[in-house]
Each structure stands twice: as C-alpha cells, then as structure tokens.
PDB file of C-alpha atoms in Angstrom:
ATOM      1  CA  MET A   1     -26.219  14.068  56.874  1.00 48.00           C
ATOM      2  CA  ARG A   2     -25.444  13.010  60.227  1.00 50.00           C
ATOM      3  CA  ALA A   3     -22.449  13.286  62.220  1.00 49.00           C
ATOM      4  CA  GLU A   4     -21.686  11.574  65.904  1.00 51.00           C
ATOM      5  CA  SER A   5     -19.870  11.890  68.381  1.00 49.00           C
ATOM      6  CA  ILE A   6     -17.645   8.698  69.083  1.00 51.00           C
ATOM      7  CA  PRO A   7     -15.829   8.561  72.503  1.00 52.00           C
ATOM      8  CA  ALA A   8     -12.118   7.395  72.348  1.00 50.00           C
ATOM      9  CA  PRO A   9     -11.149   3.735  73.633  1.00 53.00           C
ATOM     10  CA  GLY A  10     -10.655   3.249  77.054  1.00 52.00           C
ATOM     11  CA  LEU A  11     -12.730   6.759  78.099  1.00 49.00           C
ATOM     12  CA  PRO A  12     -14.910   6.008  80.648  1.00 52.00           C
ATOM     13  CA  THR A  13     -18.450   6.446  79.898  1.00 51.00           C
ATOM     14  CA  SER A  14     -18.671   9.248  82.549  1.00 50.00           C
ATOM     15  CA  TRP A  15     -16.094  11.392  84.444  1.00 48.00           C
ATOM     16  CA  PRO A  16     -16.732  13.870  86.693  1.00 51.00           C
ATOM     17  CA  HIS A  17     -18.528  16.351  85.344  1.00 51.00           C
ATOM     18  CA  SER A  18     -16.110  19.058  87.715  1.00 52.00           C
ATOM     19  CA  GLU A  19     -15.539  22.376  84.653  1.00 55.00           C
ATOM     20  CA  ALA A  20     -11.281  20.973  85.283  1.00 54.00           C
ATOM     21  CA  HIS A  21     -12.281  17.848  84.595  1.00 52.00           C
ATOM     22  CA  VAL A  22     -14.054  18.650  81.728  1.00 50.00           C
ATOM     23  CA  ARG A  23     -11.706  21.437  80.358  1.00 55.00           C
ATOM     24  CA  ASP A  24      -7.905  19.019  80.296  1.00 56.00           C
ATOM     25  CA  LEU A  25     -10.248  16.144  78.369  1.00 50.00           C
ATOM     26  CA  THR A  26     -11.742  18.141  75.416  1.00 53.00           C
ATOM     27  CA  PRO A  27      -8.514  18.171  73.216  1.00 52.00           C
ATOM     28  CA  ALA A  28      -8.349  14.541  74.303  1.00 50.00           C
ATOM     29  CA  ILE A  29     -12.096  13.406  72.523  1.00 49.00           C
ATOM     30  CA  ALA A  30     -11.970  16.628  70.265  1.00 49.00           C
ATOM     31  CA  ASP A  31      -8.869  14.643  68.045  1.00 51.00           C
ATOM     32  CA  ARG A  32     -10.235  11.322  68.648  1.00 50.00           C
ATOM     33  CA  THR A  33     -14.256  12.306  67.406  1.00 48.00           C
ATOM     34  CA  VAL A  34     -14.449  10.789  63.847  1.00 47.00           C
ATOM     35  CA  VAL A  35     -17.885  11.940  62.145  1.00 50.00           C
ATOM     36  CA  VAL A  36     -20.281   9.258  59.846  1.00 47.00           C
ATOM     37  CA  ARG A  37     -21.035  10.480  57.153  1.00 53.00           C
ATOM     38  CA  ALA A  38     -24.275   8.618  56.487  1.00 50.00           C
ATOM     39  CA  ASP A  39     -25.833   9.394  52.679  1.00 55.00           C
ATOM     40  CA  GLU A  40     -21.890   8.776  51.174  1.00 53.00           C
ATOM     41  CA  PRO A  41     -21.151   5.659  50.019  1.00 54.00           C
ATOM     42  CA  ALA A  42     -17.871   4.002  50.635  1.00 52.00           C
ATOM     43  CA  ALA A  43     -15.733   4.533  47.120  1.00 51.00           C
ATOM     44  CA  ASP A  44     -15.666   2.026  44.092  1.00 55.00           C
ATOM     45  CA  HIS A  45     -12.178   0.982  43.275  1.00 57.00           C
ATOM     46  CA  THR A  46     -12.783  -0.804  40.744  1.00 65.00           C
ATOM     47  CA  SER A  47     -15.374   1.892  38.652  1.00 66.00           C
ATOM     48  CA  VAL A  48     -13.774   4.409  39.526  1.00 61.00           C
ATOM     49  CA  GLY A  49     -10.277   2.394  36.889  1.00 65.00           C
ATOM     50  CA  LEU A  50     -12.708   1.268  34.897  1.00 67.00           C
ATOM     51  CA  HIS A  51     -13.505   5.116  33.578  1.00 64.00           C
ATOM     52  CA  ARG A  52     -10.371   5.771  33.997  1.00 67.00           C
ATOM     53  CA  GLN A  53      -9.664   3.222  31.628  1.00 68.00           C
ATOM     54  CA  ARG A  54     -12.467   3.933  29.146  1.00 66.00           C
ATOM     55  CA  LEU A  55     -11.450   7.927  29.617  1.00 58.00           C
ATOM     56  CA  ILE A  56      -7.545   6.480  27.772  1.00 59.00           C
ATOM     57  CA  ALA A  57      -9.340   4.379  25.305  1.00 59.00           C
ATOM     58  CA  ASP A  58     -11.481   7.475  24.295  1.00 61.00           C
ATOM     59  CA  ARG A  59      -8.845   9.899  24.184  1.00 67.00           C
ATOM     60  CA  GLY A  60      -8.156   8.900  20.513  1.00 72.00           C
ATOM     61  CA  PHE A  61      -5.374  10.173  18.096  1.00 77.00           C
ATOM     62  CA  THR A  62      -2.896  12.821  18.662  1.00 88.00           C
ATOM     63  CA  LEU A  63      -2.213  15.546  15.418  1.00 89.00           C
ATOM     64  CA  ILE A  64       1.726  14.753  15.885  1.00 92.00           C
ATOM     65  CA  GLU A  65      -0.166  10.910  15.820  1.00 89.00           C
ATOM     66  CA  LEU A  66      -1.865  11.278  12.533  1.00 90.00           C
ATOM     67  CA  LEU A  67       0.776  13.671  10.229  1.00 92.00           C
ATOM     68  CA  VAL A  68       3.351  10.070  11.283  1.00 92.00           C
ATOM     69  CA  VAL A  69       0.847   7.712  10.068  1.00 92.00           C
ATOM     70  CA  ILE A  70      -0.100  10.149   6.923  1.00 93.00           C
ATOM     71  CA  LEU A  71       4.032  10.627   6.289  1.00 93.00           C
ATOM     72  CA  ILE A  72       4.087   6.884   7.007  1.00 94.00           C
ATOM     73  CA  VAL A  73       2.074   6.591   5.031  1.00 93.00           C
ATOM     74  CA  GLY A  74       3.295   8.972   2.005  1.00 91.00           C
ATOM     75  CA  VAL A  75       6.518   6.613   1.640  1.00 91.00           C
ATOM     76  CA  LEU A  76       5.331   3.559   1.816  1.00 89.00           C
ATOM     77  CA  ALA A  77       2.875   5.390  -1.858  1.00 89.00           C
ATOM     78  CA  ALA A  78       6.100   6.685  -3.360  1.00 88.00           C
ATOM     79  CA  ILE A  79       8.073   3.635  -3.421  1.00 90.00           C
ATOM     80  CA  ALA A  80       5.283   0.930  -3.582  1.00 89.00           C
ATOM     81  CA  ILE A  81       3.252   2.814  -6.441  1.00 88.00           C
ATOM     82  CA  PRO A  82       6.421   3.299  -9.000  1.00 87.00           C
ATOM     83  CA  ALA A  83       6.741  -0.673  -8.644  1.00 87.00           C
ATOM     84  CA  PHE A  84       3.494  -1.715  -8.920  1.00 89.00           C
ATOM     85  CA  LEU A  85       3.475   0.394 -12.214  1.00 88.00           C
ATOM     86  CA  VAL A  86       6.949  -0.564 -13.589  1.00 89.00           C
ATOM     87  CA  SER A  87       5.948  -4.547 -13.065  1.00 91.00           C
ATOM     88  CA  GLN A  88       2.197  -3.632 -14.636  1.00 91.00           C
ATOM     89  CA  ALA A  89       3.691  -2.413 -18.205  1.00 93.00           C
ATOM     90  CA  LYS A  90       6.434  -4.827 -17.904  1.00 94.00           C
ATOM     91  CA  ALA A  91       3.284  -7.880 -17.909  1.00 95.00           C
ATOM     92  CA  GLY A  92       1.416  -6.337 -20.487  1.00 94.00           C
ATOM     93  CA  ASP A  93       4.304  -5.711 -23.080  1.00 97.00           C
ATOM     94  CA  ALA A  94       5.614  -9.649 -21.799  1.00 97.00           C
ATOM     95  CA  PRO A  95       2.986 -11.059 -24.410  1.00 97.00           C
ATOM     96  CA  ALA A  96       4.200  -8.673 -27.494  1.00 97.00           C
ATOM     97  CA  MET A  97       8.112  -9.732 -26.683  1.00 97.00           C
ATOM     98  CA  GLU A  98       6.968 -12.679 -27.099  1.00 97.00           C
ATOM     99  CA  LEU A  99       4.628 -12.484 -30.516  1.00 98.00           C
ATOM    100  CA  MET A 100       7.625 -10.541 -31.735  1.00 98.00           C
ATOM    101  CA  HIS A 101       9.921 -13.931 -31.306  1.00 97.00           C
ATOM    102  CA  THR A 102       7.096 -16.056 -33.292  1.00 98.00           C
ATOM    103  CA  ALA A 103       6.533 -13.442 -36.361  1.00 98.00           C
ATOM    104  CA  GLN A 104      10.385 -13.576 -36.976  1.00 98.00           C
ATOM    105  CA  VAL A 105      10.598 -16.956 -37.174  1.00 97.00           C
ATOM    106  CA  ALA A 106       7.780 -17.762 -38.930  1.00 98.00           C
ATOM    107  CA  THR A 107       9.477 -14.471 -41.840  1.00 98.00           C
ATOM    108  CA  GLU A 108      11.848 -17.037 -41.331  1.00 97.00           C
ATOM    109  CA  THR A 109      10.390 -19.703 -42.413  1.00 97.00           C
ATOM    110  CA  ALA A 110       8.659 -18.015 -44.949  1.00 97.00           C
ATOM    111  CA  ALA A 111      11.951 -16.184 -46.552  1.00 97.00           C
ATOM    112  CA  LEU A 112      13.073 -20.143 -46.925  1.00 96.00           C
ATOM    113  CA  ASP A 113      10.245 -21.480 -49.217  1.00 96.00           C
ATOM    114  CA  ALA A 114      10.795 -18.792 -51.369  1.00 95.00           C
ATOM    115  CA  GLY A 115      14.480 -19.505 -51.516  1.00 95.00           C
ATOM    116  CA  GLY A 116      15.869 -16.313 -49.023  1.00 95.00           C
ATOM    117  CA  SER A 117      13.258 -13.852 -50.215  1.00 97.00           C
ATOM    118  CA  TYR A 118      11.874 -11.423 -47.715  1.00 98.00           C
ATOM    119  CA  THR A 119      10.445  -9.512 -50.320  1.00 97.00           C
ATOM    120  CA  GLY A 120       6.194 -10.095 -50.606  1.00 95.00           C
ATOM    121  CA  ILE A 121       5.741 -11.586 -46.425  1.00 97.00           C
ATOM    122  CA  THR A 122       3.346  -9.532 -45.085  1.00 97.00           C
ATOM    123  CA  ALA A 123       1.522  -9.999 -41.865  1.00 97.00           C
ATOM    124  CA  ALA A 124      -1.679 -11.501 -43.369  1.00 97.00           C
ATOM    125  CA  ARG A 125       1.294 -14.167 -44.657  1.00 96.00           C
ATOM    126  CA  LEU A 126       2.832 -14.720 -41.172  1.00 97.00           C
ATOM    127  CA  HIS A 127      -0.541 -15.115 -39.804  1.00 97.00           C
ATOM    128  CA  GLU A 128      -1.101 -18.562 -42.488  1.00 96.00           C
ATOM    129  CA  TYR A 129       2.245 -20.150 -41.040  1.00 96.00           C
ATOM    130  CA  GLU A 130       1.303 -19.569 -36.980  1.00 97.00           C
ATOM    131  CA  PRO A 131      -2.925 -19.062 -36.573  1.00 96.00           C
ATOM    132  CA  THR A 132      -0.949 -17.597 -33.394  1.00 96.00           C
ATOM    133  CA  ILE A 133      -0.432 -14.545 -34.447  1.00 97.00           C
ATOM    134  CA  ALA A 134      -2.517 -12.002 -34.167  1.00 97.00           C
ATOM    135  CA  THR A 135      -2.858  -9.211 -36.955  1.00 96.00           C
ATOM    136  CA  SER A 136      -5.563  -6.935 -34.832  1.00 95.00           C
ATOM    137  CA  LYS A 137      -6.146  -5.828 -31.804  1.00 92.00           C
ATOM    138  CA  LYS A 138      -8.361  -7.173 -31.509  1.00 92.00           C
ATOM    139  CA  ASN A 139      -9.077 -10.538 -29.402  1.00 91.00           C
ATOM    140  CA  ALA A 140      -5.131 -10.573 -28.593  1.00 95.00           C
ATOM    141  CA  ALA A 141      -2.672  -8.899 -25.546  1.00 96.00           C
ATOM    142  CA  ALA A 142      -0.585  -7.988 -28.543  1.00 98.00           C
ATOM    143  CA  TYR A 143      -0.787  -7.797 -32.945  1.00 98.00           C
ATOM    144  CA  VAL A 144       1.858  -7.408 -35.437  1.00 98.00           C
ATOM    145  CA  SER A 145       0.553  -4.172 -36.928  1.00 97.00           C
ATOM    146  CA  ALA A 146       3.275  -3.866 -39.386  1.00 98.00           C
ATOM    147  CA  VAL A 147       5.988  -6.015 -41.932  1.00 98.00           C
ATOM    148  CA  LYS A 148       8.143  -4.644 -44.294  1.00 98.00           C
ATOM    149  CA  THR A 149      10.915  -6.396 -46.021  1.00 97.00           C
ATOM    150  CA  THR A 150      13.197  -6.904 -49.227  1.00 97.00           C
ATOM    151  CA  THR A 151      15.211  -9.115 -51.122  1.00 97.00           C
ATOM    152  CA  ALA A 152      17.550  -9.531 -47.745  1.00 97.00           C
ATOM    153  CA  THR A 153      16.019  -7.502 -44.949  1.00 98.00           C
ATOM    154  CA  TYR A 154      12.472  -6.578 -42.701  1.00 98.00           C
ATOM    155  CA  LYS A 155      11.507  -5.227 -40.511  1.00 98.00           C
ATOM    156  CA  LEU A 156       8.828  -6.521 -37.865  1.00 98.00           C
ATOM    157  CA  THR A 157       6.738  -4.197 -36.131  1.00 98.00           C
ATOM    158  CA  VAL A 158       4.163  -6.050 -32.936  1.00 98.00           C
ATOM    159  CA  THR A 159       2.447  -3.132 -30.499  1.00 98.00           C
ATOM    160  CA  SER A 160       0.862  -4.198 -26.803  1.00 97.00           C
ATOM    161  CA  VAL A 161      -2.809  -3.672 -26.498  1.00 97.00           C
ATOM    162  CA  LEU A 162      -2.130  -3.051 -22.829  1.00 94.00           C
ATOM    163  CA  THR A 163       0.840  -0.277 -23.064  1.00 96.00           C
ATOM    164  CA  GLY A 164       0.603   0.313 -26.369  1.00 96.00           C
ATOM    165  CA  THR A 165       3.889   0.413 -26.627  1.00 97.00           C
ATOM    166  CA  LYS A 166       5.707  -0.883 -30.256  1.00 98.00           C
ATOM    167  CA  PHE A 167       8.335  -3.265 -30.500  1.00 98.00           C
ATOM    168  CA  VAL A 168       9.974  -3.029 -33.677  1.00 98.00           C
ATOM    169  CA  LEU A 169      12.755  -5.974 -34.927  1.00 98.00           C
ATOM    170  CA  THR A 170      14.937  -5.812 -37.486  1.00 98.00           C
ATOM    171  CA  ARG A 171      17.489  -7.194 -40.098  1.00 98.00           C
ATOM    172  CA  SER A 172      20.244  -6.108 -41.718  1.00 97.00           C
ATOM    173  CA  ALA A 173      21.241  -8.066 -45.160  1.00 96.00           C
ATOM    174  CA  THR A 174      24.054  -8.495 -43.682  1.00 96.00           C
ATOM    175  CA  GLY A 175      21.835 -10.902 -41.045  1.00 95.00           C
ATOM    176  CA  THR A 176      22.024  -7.845 -38.088  1.00 97.00           C
ATOM    177  CA  ILE A 177      19.252  -8.136 -35.807  1.00 97.00           C
ATOM    178  CA  ALA A 178      18.802  -4.519 -34.165  1.00 98.00           C
ATOM    179  CA  ARG A 179      15.113  -4.240 -31.405  1.00 98.00           C
ATOM    180  CA  SER A 180      14.180  -0.846 -30.464  1.00 98.00           C
ATOM    181  CA  CYS A 181      10.690   0.334 -29.064  1.00 98.00           C
ATOM    182  CA  THR A 182       8.520   3.138 -28.268  1.00 98.00           C
ATOM    183  CA  ILE A 183       6.077   3.839 -25.852  1.00 97.00           C
ATOM    184  CA  ALA A 184       3.239   5.498 -25.676  1.00 94.00           C
ATOM    185  CA  SER A 185       3.874   9.157 -24.570  1.00 95.00           C
ATOM    186  CA  LYS A 186       6.983  10.610 -22.081  1.00 93.00           C
ATOM    187  CA  THR A 187       4.882  10.304 -19.464  1.00 92.00           C
ATOM    188  CA  SER A 188       4.195   5.912 -20.536  1.00 93.00           C
ATOM    189  CA  THR A 189       5.765   3.630 -17.670  1.00 92.00           C
ATOM    190  CA  PRO A 190       8.580   1.830 -19.764  1.00 91.00           C
ATOM    191  CA  GLY A 191       7.841  -1.498 -18.806  1.00 93.00           C
ATOM    192  CA  GLY A 192       9.410  -3.890 -21.907  1.00 94.00           C
ATOM    193  CA  CYS A 193      11.559  -0.843 -23.646  1.00 95.00           C
ATOM    194  CA  GLU A 194      14.308  -0.362 -21.395  1.00 94.00           C
ATOM    195  CA  GLU A 195      16.429   2.374 -21.400  1.00 93.00           C
ATOM    196  CA  VAL A 196      14.495   4.821 -22.797  1.00 94.00           C
ATOM    197  CA  THR A 197      14.940   8.759 -23.792  1.00 95.00           C
ATOM    198  CA  GLY A 198      12.456  10.615 -24.867  1.00 95.00           C
ATOM    199  CA  THR A 199       9.681   7.898 -26.102  1.00 96.00           C
ATOM    200  CA  LYS A 200      12.467   6.003 -28.010  1.00 97.00           C
ATOM    201  CA  GLY A 201      14.651   2.889 -25.790  1.00 97.00           C
ATOM    202  CA  THR A 202      15.257  -0.925 -27.241  1.00 97.00           C
ATOM    203  CA  TRP A 203      14.306  -4.024 -25.203  1.00 96.00           C
TER     204      TRP A 203
END
C-alpha cells in the first residue's frame, strides 16, 4: 500500500520554513491529507447488489412457512378427497341403477306375456327379452345377481361391479315398489346408495 500526502488547494508549494509557520500550518495540512490506496479497487455496487439478491433467493423457506403450506394442503385434501370418492362411487353405481330400470321393464314385459304372472321369471329369461341385461360380472359394469318371483310379486337385485353395492327393487302384491340397497361394508363410500345406516340404505 502506498500513501501520498496531497497538499490542500490554495496552499503554496513552498512556504517559509520557520518553526512558527510549520507549527501553524501542520493542523491544516493534516486535515486535508488524503490517503490513496493503490492496491484497493473501487467498490462495484452492481456486484454487491447481485450478491445480496442471490443470498435472498437462496434463503429457502422457514419452518413456519413450511408448516403453513402443510396445513393448507391438509385442509384441501380433507375436503377434496372425500368429495372425489363420493363422485367416483356414484359414477360406479350409475350403471347398476340404469340396469335395474331395464330389468324392471323386461320383468313387466315377461309378466304380460305370461298373462300377468311373474312366476318363472329368471335372470336368464330377462336376458332373452333384453340382451343388454348382464347376468354375470364378466365384462360388465353391473349385472342382475338375483331374481325372486311369485305370481304377483318380484324382487330384483342388481350388483355394481365397481363398488359392490347391491341395489334391490321389490314389487308387492298391491303393486307398491320399494327400493333398498346394501353397500359392501360400513367403511365403503355410499355412492348411489343414500341415507345409509350401517350398510343398509335407499336409492
């Protein structure tokens, strides 16, 4: 490092060298002395600013910020997942309820051909009346799993392949139609089966 003393402006380069003059001018010269460091470059404000921005960008998340994010994700999941499961179950039960309507129409048609009697109507016979009626779960979204009949009554059961829910339609001797359903287990999503108590409900 090299230090240079620069005379203050306005001061003569030479002055009387008497001891009194030197004593009087020394404070003024000391106050105006500038130290120049030849080996120290001027500060680069641009690089300092970039370095500060890089430090801020690399700071990452604090623990509180991470906890807030986890809390928000948890709340959204608690709302969205059950709604998604219900929608999925309803979509899986829709073919079963549609098939039940088709099976009911086929049952009434077969009874008309038999003089108004429901006796002897089976799932296979319903399939003969309507080929779209599935009688097994193979390659089907829903199928007629049981048919019980008497002369004046019948009970049709359709099972959803996706959810395992059984939909039942019963006709009494007076012509009253009752609908009930049974979900696969108490922990199953109801889907198209509503007002479920335990595993039993209506549709």
